[in-house]
Structures are given as structure tokens and as C-alpha cells.
């Protein structure tokens, strides 16, 4: 399967939030981004935006973003997995953590995508609370995009207490 790695590395954040915005869209809204969804860790209810939640409150998480040609195989290494529809409003995409100084820009052609957000270590991240830049990351995340018709969001795998709490809050 052809995979384009759009970003891979540490991302700094606060309040356990990562923002993804396409084109000139505004920041995702904390509540509106998840309104009407089954999952609570990847808000996709606002066009061209995603709001991703982490276990860690402040500091650095590991994030990898990929563009694929077809749906990926489920990987048992991930503890929590959700899927959402995503349609970028423009090819230019920006990702950053809330209050983070680091921005990551990449391109994703305009079209209809399915996005899979996978997480591992969310509970450990919440327990640690803060990870400075010079410390090893505790929680890791993978965001994958592939062409697909729009379909409702879905919880594929739910293991951590953090993800369970967010899912229950938004159902």
C-alpha cells in the first residue's frame, strides 16, 4: 500500500488538544466539533476541521500523519481507534497543539476522505499530565486519510479510560 507520510515527530500542546484546519477555516470549536458524533476524541462535525484529543494535558506527544490510497489494515498496537469523515476546504492543511508554538503544514487534495485517529498511552499521558520537550513521550497518535465517501463517525476500538470518558460524554 502506498503511504505518504505528511508529518512525523513530536508535537507540543496544552489542554490535551490538537487542531487541524484546512484553508482559511477557523479553529475547531470545542463543543461544535463533536456535536452529534458517536466518538469524543476526534471532532469532525465542522467542515474542513478536526479537533483531536490526547491523554496528556501539556507537553509533547508523538504524532504521525499519513495519506493512503485505500483503507489501512487495523493495527492491534493501537488501544483506541475512531474514524470520521473529512473534506478539506482547501489543499493547505495546518496542524498544531492548542497554545503550541509549533505549526505543521502539509497538503491534502480537496476531496472526500475517511480519517482514522489511533491512540496508545492515553491513560498514561493523563497520569503523567506534563511531558517537557527533553523527556520521552508517553502517548502516541496516528492520523490517517484515504479517499472515501462521507459516512458517520465510528468508534472502532475503545480501551483507555480517557477515550471511554470522552466517548460517553458526547454520545
XYZ file of C-alpha atoms in Angstrom:
171
model
C 0.000 0.000 0.000
C 1.354 3.406 -0.919
C 1.686 5.662 2.115
C 2.698 9.316 2.088
C 3.977 10.437 5.489
C 2.781 14.037 5.861
C 4.226 14.585 9.336
C 6.092 12.508 11.892
C 7.523 13.782 15.147
C 6.827 15.429 18.467
C 4.044 17.989 18.705
C 3.625 20.331 21.646
C 0.191 21.070 23.065
C -1.779 22.223 26.072
C -5.145 21.108 27.426
C -4.790 17.813 25.511
C -5.899 19.321 22.184
C -4.548 19.145 18.633
C -6.141 21.294 15.922
C -6.262 20.551 12.193
C -7.584 23.260 9.875
C -7.830 23.404 6.088
C -7.556 26.574 4.031
C -8.898 29.642 5.810
C -11.137 27.766 8.246
C -11.201 28.935 11.841
C -10.080 26.846 14.797
C -12.451 23.969 15.581
C -14.925 24.760 18.346
C -14.568 22.624 21.480
C -18.278 21.682 21.568
C -19.467 22.109 17.972
C -16.662 19.948 16.579
C -18.120 16.837 18.260
C -21.838 17.645 18.308
C -23.894 14.672 17.112
C -20.942 12.287 16.966
C -20.549 8.802 18.442
C -16.891 9.392 19.337
C -15.463 12.051 21.606
C -11.730 12.067 20.755
C -11.810 13.240 17.117
C -14.226 16.075 16.457
C -15.137 16.267 12.767
C -18.581 17.882 12.812
C -17.314 21.217 11.441
C -16.355 21.311 7.732
C -12.639 21.289 6.991
C -11.549 20.984 10.635
C -10.641 18.299 13.150
C -10.230 18.591 16.905
C -8.104 15.737 18.280
C -7.897 14.937 21.993
C -4.929 13.394 23.787
C -4.417 11.925 27.240
C -1.529 14.262 28.011
C -2.532 17.694 29.288
C 0.594 19.711 28.431
C 3.837 18.998 26.646
C 4.872 16.725 23.821
C 3.139 13.778 22.173
C 4.274 11.670 19.229
C 2.156 12.243 16.111
C 2.299 10.690 12.655
C 0.021 11.806 9.813
C -0.356 9.709 6.655
C -2.203 9.871 3.333
C -3.141 6.454 1.945
C -4.670 5.178 -1.283
C -7.076 2.795 0.465
C -8.306 1.966 3.981
C -5.498 0.786 6.270
C -5.468 -2.589 7.982
C -6.407 -2.392 11.660
C -3.296 -2.498 13.829
C -3.695 -4.115 17.271
C -0.850 -1.973 18.643
C -3.306 0.928 18.962
C -5.501 0.996 22.079
C -8.150 3.431 20.814
C -9.281 3.915 17.207
C -12.010 6.117 15.744
C -12.927 7.049 12.179
C -14.544 10.246 10.926
C -15.411 11.871 7.580
C -13.181 14.733 6.459
C -13.407 17.124 3.498
C -10.666 19.748 3.350
C -11.878 23.194 2.275
C -8.534 23.800 0.509
C -5.369 21.734 -0.055
C -3.392 23.678 2.575
C -3.628 21.982 5.986
C -2.225 23.261 9.285
C -1.837 21.162 12.433
C -0.840 22.440 15.851
C -1.423 21.846 19.520
C -3.503 24.310 21.471
C -1.175 27.098 22.626
C 1.714 25.274 20.970
C 4.348 27.333 19.210
C 4.958 24.619 16.616
C 2.900 24.543 13.406
C 2.951 21.712 10.906
C 1.774 22.425 7.372
C 1.088 19.890 4.649
C -1.081 19.479 1.578
C -4.109 17.225 1.096
C -6.022 17.471 -2.193
C -9.626 18.651 -1.856
C -11.996 15.681 -1.853
C -13.890 13.319 0.402
C -11.770 11.356 2.903
C -12.110 8.976 5.775
C -9.796 9.828 8.671
C -8.687 7.265 11.238
C -7.366 8.603 14.545
C -5.495 5.962 16.550
C -4.062 6.388 20.038
C -1.977 4.468 22.517
C -0.956 5.528 26.006
C -3.831 7.955 26.633
C -4.267 6.816 30.250
C -0.525 7.035 30.876
C -0.465 10.519 29.343
C -3.264 11.649 31.624
C -1.468 10.197 34.668
C 1.834 11.920 33.783
C -0.016 15.172 32.905
C 3.059 17.087 31.615
C 5.918 15.953 29.342
C 8.689 18.525 28.729
C 10.453 18.576 25.351
C 13.567 16.813 26.688
C 11.588 13.893 28.206
C 10.403 10.759 26.352
C 6.818 10.923 25.051
C 4.201 8.875 26.877
C 1.264 8.817 24.458
C 1.386 8.339 20.665
C -1.102 9.177 17.915
C -1.627 8.299 14.262
C -3.919 10.211 11.889
C -4.536 8.558 8.506
C -6.509 9.877 5.499
C -7.743 7.924 2.485
C -10.311 8.693 -0.233
C -13.836 7.631 0.768
C -17.415 8.780 0.578
C -18.692 10.589 3.657
C -20.021 8.248 6.352
C -20.854 8.796 10.023
C -18.061 8.695 12.576
C -17.445 5.406 14.358
C -15.636 4.062 17.383
C -13.575 1.138 16.047
C -11.713 0.221 19.254
C -12.090 1.561 22.775
C -9.645 0.565 25.509
C -8.473 3.546 27.564
C -10.425 5.204 30.365
C -9.656 8.615 28.800
C -11.239 7.724 25.438
C -14.152 5.973 27.157
C -14.911 9.112 29.174
C -14.815 11.372 26.090
C -16.978 8.971 24.041
C -19.587 8.712 26.787
C -19.687 12.480 27.233
C -20.510 13.040 23.544
C -22.979 10.249 22.918
